Short mmCIF file of C-alpha atoms and ligand atoms in Angstrom, two decimals:
data_model
loop_
_atom_site.label_atom_id
_atom_site.label_comp_id
_atom_site.label_asym_id
_atom_site.label_seq_id
_atom_site.Cartn_x
_atom_site.Cartn_y
_atom_site.Cartn_z
CA ALA A 1 -22.93 197.06 110.44
CA ASP A 2 -23.75 199.58 107.88
CA VAL A 3 -25.74 197.22 105.65
CA GLY A 4 -28.92 195.23 106.36
CA GLY A 5 -30.71 198.28 107.74
CA ILE A 6 -30.62 197.59 111.50
CA GLY A 7 -27.04 198.48 112.52
CA MET A 8 -26.36 195.24 114.06
CA GLY A 9 -24.44 192.13 113.54
CA LEU A 10 -25.33 188.80 115.08
CA VAL A 11 -23.52 186.40 117.46
CA ARG A 12 -25.03 183.07 118.19
CA MET A 13 -23.71 180.44 120.57
CA VAL A 14 -22.82 177.09 119.05
CA ARG A 15 -21.07 175.60 122.10
CA PRO A 16 -20.54 177.36 125.58
CA TRP A 17 -18.34 179.34 125.56
CA ASP A 18 -15.74 179.02 122.83
CA GLU A 19 -17.79 178.34 119.64
CA TRP A 20 -19.79 180.84 118.05
CA LEU A 21 -21.78 181.61 114.68
CA ILE A 22 -21.36 185.20 113.55
CA VAL A 23 -23.60 186.78 110.95
CA TRP A 24 -22.72 190.13 109.22
CA GLY A 25 -24.42 192.03 106.52
CA TYR A 26 -23.44 192.57 102.94
CA ASP A 27 -25.05 194.68 100.27
CA ILE A 28 -27.01 192.24 98.11
CA ASN A 29 -27.18 194.75 95.40
CA GLN A 30 -23.47 194.16 94.92
CA PRO A 31 -21.67 190.95 93.98
CA PRO A 32 -21.20 188.76 97.08
CA PRO A 33 -17.99 189.50 98.96
CA GLU A 34 -15.21 186.94 99.14
CA VAL A 35 -15.20 186.00 102.76
CA THR A 36 -11.46 185.58 103.38
CA PRO A 37 -10.15 184.61 106.69
CA GLU A 38 -8.89 188.14 107.13
CA LEU A 39 -12.40 189.59 106.52
CA ALA A 40 -13.96 186.96 109.01
CA THR A 41 -11.45 187.77 111.70
CA SER A 42 -12.06 191.55 111.28
CA VAL A 43 -15.83 190.96 111.56
CA ALA A 44 -15.40 188.80 114.86
CA ARG A 45 -13.13 191.57 116.35
CA GLN A 46 -15.49 194.26 115.48
CA LEU A 47 -18.49 192.42 117.14
CA VAL A 48 -16.52 191.36 120.20
CA GLY A 49 -14.89 194.93 120.48
CA ASP A 50 -11.33 193.58 120.83
CA PRO A 51 -9.09 194.48 118.02
CA ALA A 52 -6.43 192.00 118.96
CA LEU A 53 -8.85 188.96 119.52
CA GLU A 54 -7.24 185.72 118.14
CA ILE A 55 -9.95 183.29 116.54
CA GLU A 56 -9.77 179.88 115.20
CA LEU A 57 -11.84 180.08 111.84
CA LEU A 58 -13.83 176.89 111.25
CA GLY A 59 -15.69 178.01 108.21
CA ALA A 60 -17.11 181.11 106.48
CA ASN A 61 -19.42 181.71 103.52
CA THR A 62 -22.19 183.99 102.16
CA TRP A 63 -25.79 183.37 102.99
CA THR A 64 -29.08 185.33 102.32
CA VAL A 65 -32.35 185.65 104.01
CA ASN A 66 -34.88 183.83 101.69
CA ASN A 67 -38.55 184.22 101.28
CA CYS A 68 -39.66 181.44 98.84
CA PHE A 69 -41.56 178.39 98.79
CA ALA A 70 -42.76 175.76 96.28
CA THR A 71 -46.44 175.91 95.34
CA HIS A 72 -46.40 172.20 94.53
CA MET A 73 -43.83 169.67 95.39
CA GLN A 74 -44.19 166.85 92.83
CA LYS A 75 -43.80 166.51 89.25
CA GLY A 76 -44.36 162.98 87.89
CA ARG A 77 -42.13 160.68 89.83
CA VAL A 78 -39.97 163.49 91.12
CA PHE A 79 -40.68 165.02 94.74
CA ILE A 80 -38.92 167.83 96.42
CA MET A 81 -38.73 168.38 100.25
CA GLY A 82 -36.87 170.14 102.85
CA ASP A 83 -35.00 173.53 102.11
CA ALA A 84 -35.27 172.65 98.43
CA ALA A 85 -38.96 173.41 98.73
CA HIS A 86 -39.06 176.08 101.48
CA ARG A 87 -36.45 178.74 102.09
CA HIS A 88 -36.58 181.16 105.08
CA PRO A 89 -34.70 182.79 107.77
CA PRO A 90 -33.90 180.65 110.93
CA SER A 91 -36.58 182.49 113.02
CA ASN A 92 -39.00 180.23 114.85
CA GLY A 93 -36.61 177.26 114.30
CA LEU A 94 -38.82 175.76 111.58
CA GLY A 95 -36.22 174.60 109.21
CA SER A 96 -35.08 171.09 110.30
CA ASN A 97 -38.31 169.90 111.71
CA THR A 98 -40.35 170.91 108.73
CA SER A 99 -37.84 169.28 106.51
CA ILE A 100 -37.97 166.08 108.60
CA GLN A 101 -41.87 166.26 108.44
CA ASP A 102 -41.77 166.42 104.62
CA GLY A 103 -39.79 163.25 104.75
CA PHE A 104 -42.11 161.60 107.33
CA ASN A 105 -45.01 162.49 105.13
CA LEU A 106 -43.60 161.13 101.99
CA ALA A 107 -41.73 157.97 103.09
CA TRP A 108 -44.81 156.02 104.25
CA LYS A 109 -46.69 156.84 101.08
CA LEU A 110 -43.76 155.78 98.85
CA ALA A 111 -43.48 152.47 100.83
CA LYS A 112 -47.11 151.77 100.58
CA VAL A 113 -47.17 152.25 96.70
CA VAL A 114 -43.85 150.32 96.23
CA LYS A 115 -45.29 147.47 98.22
CA GLY A 116 -48.50 147.55 96.14
CA GLN A 117 -50.66 148.28 99.34
CA ALA A 118 -51.82 151.78 97.81
CA GLY A 119 -52.52 153.17 94.46
CA VAL A 120 -50.05 155.86 92.94
CA GLY A 121 -52.92 158.50 93.60
CA LEU A 122 -51.83 158.36 97.16
CA LEU A 123 -48.70 160.23 96.15
CA ASP A 124 -50.64 163.22 95.17
CA SER A 125 -51.59 163.90 98.71
CA PHE A 126 -47.98 164.74 99.60
CA SER A 127 -47.93 167.99 97.86
CA ALA A 128 -51.67 168.77 98.73
CA GLU A 129 -50.59 168.37 102.36
CA ARG A 130 -47.11 169.80 102.37
CA ALA A 131 -47.10 172.81 100.04
CA PRO A 132 -49.61 174.74 102.25
CA ILE A 133 -47.14 174.19 105.09
CA ALA A 134 -44.35 175.57 103.06
CA ARG A 135 -46.14 178.61 102.47
CA GLN A 136 -47.18 178.89 106.27
CA ILE A 137 -43.68 178.47 107.68
CA VAL A 138 -41.86 180.68 105.10
CA THR A 139 -44.34 183.41 105.72
CA ARG A 140 -44.08 183.03 109.51
CA ALA A 141 -40.42 183.00 109.60
CA ASN A 142 -40.07 186.21 107.52
CA GLN A 143 -42.80 187.89 109.62
CA SER A 144 -40.77 187.14 112.66
CA ILE A 145 -37.70 188.83 111.32
CA ALA A 146 -39.86 191.96 110.52
CA GLU A 147 -41.20 191.86 114.11
CA PHE A 148 -37.75 192.77 115.39
CA GLY A 149 -38.22 196.16 113.90
CA PRO A 150 -40.07 197.55 117.02
CA ILE A 151 -37.21 196.48 119.39
CA PHE A 152 -34.60 198.32 117.23
CA GLU A 153 -37.03 201.24 117.03
CA ALA A 154 -37.47 201.33 120.86
CA LEU A 155 -33.66 201.25 121.35
CA GLY A 156 -33.29 204.15 119.01
CA MET A 157 -31.57 202.27 116.34
CA ASP A 158 -32.75 203.80 113.12
CA GLY A 159 -30.61 202.00 110.74
CA GLY A 160 -27.90 204.78 110.63
CA VAL A 161 -24.19 204.28 111.07
CA ASP A 162 -23.59 207.17 113.46
CA HIS A 163 -22.22 205.31 116.53
CA ASP A 164 -22.40 208.27 118.98
CA LYS A 165 -26.10 208.74 118.02
CA ILE A 166 -26.92 205.02 118.35
CA HIS A 167 -25.10 204.97 121.70
CA ARG A 168 -27.01 208.05 122.99
CA ASN A 169 -30.47 206.65 121.92
CA MET A 170 -29.72 203.31 123.76
CA GLU A 171 -28.50 205.10 126.88
CA ALA A 172 -31.47 207.52 126.88
CA ARG A 173 -33.73 204.63 128.08
CA ALA A 174 -31.98 204.96 131.64
CA ASP A 175 -33.16 208.48 132.05
CA ALA A 176 -35.92 209.57 134.72
CA THR A 177 -37.97 211.22 132.15
CA PRO A 178 -41.52 210.64 130.74
CA VAL A 179 -39.91 210.14 127.32
CA ALA A 180 -37.59 207.51 128.77
CA GLU A 181 -40.41 205.71 130.65
CA ALA A 182 -42.25 205.65 127.37
CA GLN A 183 -39.22 204.17 125.58
CA ARG A 184 -38.77 201.49 128.40
CA GLU A 185 -42.53 200.57 127.97
CA ALA A 186 -42.27 200.46 124.14
CA LEU A 187 -39.20 198.10 124.57
CA ARG A 188 -40.91 195.68 126.94
CA LYS A 189 -43.83 195.52 124.62
CA ALA A 190 -41.72 194.80 121.40
CA ILE A 191 -39.83 192.05 123.35
CA ALA A 192 -43.06 190.52 124.67
CA PHE A 193 -44.36 190.58 121.20
CA LYS A 194 -41.66 188.09 120.14
CA LYS A 195 -43.57 185.36 121.74
CA TYR A 196 -44.72 184.78 118.21
CA GLU A 197 -41.11 183.55 117.53
CA PHE A 198 -40.07 182.10 120.80
CA ASP A 199 -43.23 180.69 122.34
CA ALA A 200 -45.49 179.90 119.45
CA HIS A 201 -46.23 176.07 119.70
CA GLY A 202 -49.30 176.37 117.49
CA VAL A 203 -47.24 177.29 114.44
CA GLU A 204 -46.23 173.66 114.10
CA MET A 205 -48.68 171.62 116.32
CA ASN A 206 -51.80 172.97 114.66
CA GLN A 207 -50.73 171.99 111.22
CA ARG A 208 -53.81 170.00 109.87
CA TYR A 209 -53.85 168.28 106.41
CA ALA A 210 -56.68 168.33 103.88
CA SER A 211 -56.17 165.97 100.89
CA GLY A 212 -57.30 162.66 99.49
CA ALA A 213 -55.44 160.88 102.23
CA VAL A 214 -57.77 162.20 104.85
CA VAL A 215 -61.57 161.30 105.18
CA THR A 216 -63.59 163.88 107.23
CA ASP A 217 -67.02 162.62 106.18
CA GLY A 218 -68.18 166.29 106.22
CA GLN A 219 -67.06 167.03 109.87
CA GLY A 220 -66.21 170.66 110.04
CA GLU A 221 -62.82 171.82 111.26
CA PRO A 222 -63.04 172.69 115.07
CA PRO A 223 -62.63 176.40 115.67
CA PHE A 224 -59.58 177.77 117.38
CA GLU A 225 -60.49 179.34 120.81
CA LYS A 226 -57.19 180.88 121.39
CA ASP A 227 -54.50 182.46 119.14
CA ARG A 228 -53.75 179.56 116.82
CA GLU A 229 -50.10 180.54 116.30
CA LEU A 230 -49.35 180.70 120.04
CA HIS A 231 -51.51 177.91 121.44
CA TYR A 232 -51.64 174.22 120.38
CA ALA A 233 -55.31 173.06 120.20
CA PRO A 234 -55.24 169.25 120.20
CA THR A 235 -57.97 167.57 118.23
CA THR A 236 -58.82 164.17 116.63
CA TRP A 237 -60.39 165.89 113.67
CA PRO A 238 -59.20 163.94 110.55
CA GLY A 239 -56.10 165.62 109.20
CA ALA A 240 -54.87 166.87 112.59
CA ARG A 241 -51.94 165.38 114.50
CA LEU A 242 -52.89 162.56 116.86
CA PRO A 243 -52.70 164.32 120.30
CA HIS A 244 -50.04 162.91 122.66
CA VAL A 245 -51.46 161.54 125.82
CA TRP A 246 -49.76 159.26 128.37
CA VAL A 247 -51.59 156.02 128.66
CA PHE A 248 -50.51 152.89 130.64
CA GLU A 249 -49.80 149.20 129.69
CA ARG A 250 -50.94 146.54 132.22
CA SER A 251 -47.47 146.38 133.67
CA GLY A 252 -47.88 150.03 134.61
CA ARG A 253 -45.32 151.27 132.13
CA LYS A 254 -46.31 154.71 130.73
CA VAL A 255 -46.63 154.91 126.95
CA SER A 256 -47.53 157.86 124.62
CA THR A 257 -50.44 157.40 122.31
CA LEU A 258 -47.99 158.56 119.73
CA ASP A 259 -45.94 155.47 120.25
CA LEU A 260 -48.94 153.15 120.08
CA CYS A 261 -49.12 154.37 116.46
CA GLY A 262 -46.73 155.02 113.68
CA HIS A 263 -43.82 152.51 112.83
CA GLY A 264 -44.83 152.33 109.17
CA GLU A 265 -48.34 151.10 109.77
CA PHE A 266 -51.96 152.32 110.17
CA THR A 267 -53.35 151.99 113.65
CA LEU A 268 -56.86 151.72 114.91
CA LEU A 269 -57.66 153.00 118.44
CA THR A 270 -60.84 152.19 120.06
CA GLY A 271 -62.32 151.66 123.69
CA ILE A 272 -64.51 149.25 125.57
CA GLY A 273 -67.49 148.21 123.34
CA GLY A 274 -65.48 148.85 120.13
CA GLU A 275 -64.02 145.32 119.77
CA ALA A 276 -65.95 144.87 116.49
CA TRP A 277 -63.65 147.52 114.97
CA VAL A 278 -60.77 145.15 115.87
CA ALA A 279 -62.36 142.36 114.12
CA ALA A 280 -63.16 144.47 111.14
CA ALA A 281 -59.58 145.91 110.91
CA GLU A 282 -58.27 142.17 110.77
CA THR A 283 -60.84 141.32 108.04
CA VAL A 284 -60.31 144.37 105.88
CA GLY A 285 -56.47 144.42 106.48
CA ALA A 286 -56.36 140.84 105.17
CA GLU A 287 -58.47 141.79 102.10
CA LEU A 288 -56.26 144.77 101.25
CA GLY A 289 -53.03 143.03 102.19
CA LEU A 290 -52.42 145.89 104.58
CA PRO A 291 -51.29 145.30 108.28
CA ILE A 292 -53.40 147.32 110.77
CA ARG A 293 -52.50 147.51 114.39
CA SER A 294 -55.40 147.83 116.89
CA HIS A 295 -55.56 149.00 120.55
CA VAL A 296 -58.51 148.90 122.90
CA ILE A 297 -58.02 151.39 125.56
CA GLY A 298 -59.93 151.10 128.78
CA PRO A 299 -60.13 149.39 132.23
CA ARG A 300 -58.68 145.80 132.33
CA ARG A 301 -57.58 146.11 128.71
CA ALA A 302 -54.10 145.95 127.28
CA ILE A 303 -53.89 149.69 127.44
CA GLU A 304 -55.41 151.70 130.33
CA ASP A 305 -56.37 155.31 130.69
CA HIS A 306 -55.97 155.77 134.37
CA THR A 307 -55.81 159.58 134.43
CA GLY A 308 -58.83 159.92 131.97
CA ASP A 309 -56.59 162.16 129.76
CA TRP A 310 -57.22 160.03 126.60
CA ALA A 311 -61.00 160.08 127.24
CA GLY A 312 -60.64 163.84 127.38
CA ALA A 313 -58.51 164.10 124.20
CA ARG A 314 -60.12 161.53 121.82
CA GLU A 315 -63.29 163.36 120.92
CA ILE A 316 -65.17 160.06 120.27
CA ARG A 317 -67.12 157.64 122.49
CA ASP A 318 -65.80 154.42 124.07
CA ASN A 319 -67.04 152.45 121.12
CA GLY A 320 -66.03 155.00 118.42
CA CYS A 321 -62.56 154.50 116.58
CA LEU A 322 -59.72 156.60 115.18
CA ILE A 323 -57.74 155.53 112.30
CA VAL A 324 -54.20 157.00 112.53
CA ARG A 325 -51.92 157.06 109.62
CA PRO A 326 -48.25 155.89 109.80
CA ASP A 327 -47.13 159.81 110.15
CA HIS A 328 -49.42 160.09 113.24
CA HIS A 329 -52.06 162.29 111.40
CA VAL A 330 -55.62 161.12 111.92
CA ALA A 331 -57.04 159.67 108.77
CA TRP A 332 -60.52 159.17 109.89
CA ARG A 333 -62.73 158.82 113.09
CA SER A 334 -66.13 157.49 113.85
CA GLU A 335 -67.89 158.81 117.01
CA THR A 336 -69.63 155.48 117.84
CA LEU A 337 -69.64 151.92 116.68
CA ALA A 338 -70.94 151.69 113.02
CA ALA A 339 -73.64 149.20 111.98
CA ASP A 340 -71.16 147.57 109.70
CA PRO A 341 -67.69 148.29 110.77
CA ALA A 342 -65.86 146.20 108.17
CA ALA A 343 -67.72 148.20 105.33
CA GLU A 344 -66.81 151.56 106.90
CA LEU A 345 -63.05 150.54 107.15
CA ARG A 346 -63.09 149.16 103.64
CA ARG A 347 -64.62 152.56 102.35
CA VAL A 348 -62.28 154.82 104.24
CA LEU A 349 -58.96 152.78 103.69
CA LYS A 350 -59.66 152.32 99.96
CA SER A 351 -60.24 156.11 99.71
CA VAL A 352 -57.08 157.11 101.66
CA LEU A 353 -54.93 154.53 99.83
CA ALA A 354 -56.36 155.49 96.31
CA ARG A 355 -57.32 151.84 95.86
C1 LIG B 1 -27.67 179.87 110.46
C2 LIG B 1 -28.90 178.79 110.53
C3 LIG B 1 -29.65 178.53 111.61
C4 LIG B 1 -30.56 177.56 111.50
N1 LIG B 1 -31.23 177.33 112.76
C5 LIG B 1 -32.33 176.34 112.82
C6 LIG B 1 -33.05 175.96 113.90
O1 LIG B 1 -32.72 176.58 115.01
N2 LIG B 1 -33.97 175.06 113.95
C7 LIG B 1 -34.26 174.45 112.74
O2 LIG B 1 -35.13 173.68 112.80
N3 LIG B 1 -33.55 174.77 111.59
C8 LIG B 1 -32.64 175.59 111.50
N4 LIG B 1 -31.94 175.81 110.40
C9 LIG B 1 -32.35 175.22 109.06
C10 LIG B 1 -31.94 173.84 108.94
O3 LIG B 1 -30.50 173.85 109.04
C11 LIG B 1 -32.42 173.40 107.50
O4 LIG B 1 -33.79 173.67 107.33
C12 LIG B 1 -32.16 171.93 107.22
O5 LIG B 1 -30.69 171.58 107.36
C13 LIG B 1 -32.58 171.62 105.85
O6 LIG B 1 -32.41 170.23 105.60
P1 LIG B 1 -32.44 169.60 104.15
O7 LIG B 1 -32.14 168.07 104.14
O8 LIG B 1 -33.62 170.02 103.42
O9 LIG B 1 -31.21 170.42 103.44
P2 LIG B 1 -29.68 170.45 103.67
O10 LIG B 1 -29.39 170.18 105.22
O11 LIG B 1 -29.11 171.63 103.14
O12 LIG B 1 -29.13 169.02 103.05
C14 LIG B 1 -28.91 169.02 101.60
C15 LIG B 1 -27.72 168.23 101.23
O13 LIG B 1 -27.53 167.99 99.94
C16 LIG B 1 -26.19 168.04 99.63
N5 LIG B 1 -26.21 168.32 98.19
C17 LIG B 1 -26.32 169.50 97.61
N6 LIG B 1 -26.22 169.30 96.23
C18 LIG B 1 -25.82 168.10 96.06
C19 LIG B 1 -25.55 167.21 94.84
N7 LIG B 1 -25.65 167.80 93.60
N8 LIG B 1 -25.16 165.91 94.96
C20 LIG B 1 -25.20 165.43 96.28
N9 LIG B 1 -25.46 166.02 97.46
C21 LIG B 1 -25.81 167.46 97.32
C22 LIG B 1 -25.66 169.18 100.65
O14 LIG B 1 -24.18 169.02 100.70
C23 LIG B 1 -26.38 168.72 101.77
O15 LIG B 1 -25.64 167.90 102.58
C24 LIG B 1 -30.87 176.94 110.33
C25 LIG B 1 -30.20 177.16 109.35
C26 LIG B 1 -29.20 178.12 109.25
C27 LIG B 1 -28.38 178.42 107.99
#
């Protein structure tokens, strides 16, 4: 391809082995081309290298790499989410899931306000929580595109259109020379660095919210001990995602901590000695007209932690508690049993719900 700077087109499998998505560059300083069936067919033929190839064209249009995000996602009664709020290339596969998470964040808040269980102030937390994510993922996806550069460089693809030269540069890596050895090493390094696109769980899993819908009580954010983009660092620090851990029902059935929570309601998780939290949740839930689900996790309780994985992940004592929001993010935690659990839950929930 003689535009786009890298001298390459892109062929991406949709279904093995007969349905493909093909991307080809066009000069964005010129008006967009009309992508006729003839043009699309000729691009496919060039990329496959078969001038007689017959294709069935399902669709063709123009598309550009975007690098833009909304800095706030609400104006009065209007909210935006998904690609309308963050536009970026597909690198890191951040598009659909971020869009769905926008919806997961907003839906329960709207429901609580519409049902009269929360004040309208709760809705302000949508933009406070999701706009920083929009910035983060748009920046990451565009950085990942830029990080292909060293691979093309190592292959000797300098953005030119001299096919013979590109071919010679690529072939040179097979030579038995110090230069070729250095080229092979540079190529391996450049490909390994793409773990920031293809093996970077932290990018999504370490997303932590700070807003009026989270109460930290001054607890500082736990530091990241490993690279925060590559490695997920589970924590129950308020604002973080509830860690997934397998626990067990009395029947022996395995259930995720995530499935103990969510389903549109707040959930209280505690352990042995934390039963007073459960009673407090019933009292405060009745006062606020807010259903709160509770689980006591421990030996001989409805949910057991045979492996100790939950005890290792929860970052609270047996008689402490976590309040988990309907979207699986931790709203608040108490390391131990409070002197007046109902007063604590009342304070926290009224704050989170803008009551
Ligand atoms: C080539 C490519 C590869 C991708 N790969 C990945 C990937 O690997 N992983 C990933 O997570 N994401 C990927 N994505 C991104 C993902 O597809 C999007 O982020 C996601 O679809 C955005 O969802 P959305 O609901 O915000 O917007 P859309 O899916 O665009 O939905 C918007 C809808 O609104 C409709 N609409 C528009 N205007 C109007 C109107 N006036 N009235 C009524 N309806 C209207 C549109 O027809 C459309 O159906 C990729 C995208 C592309 C282009």
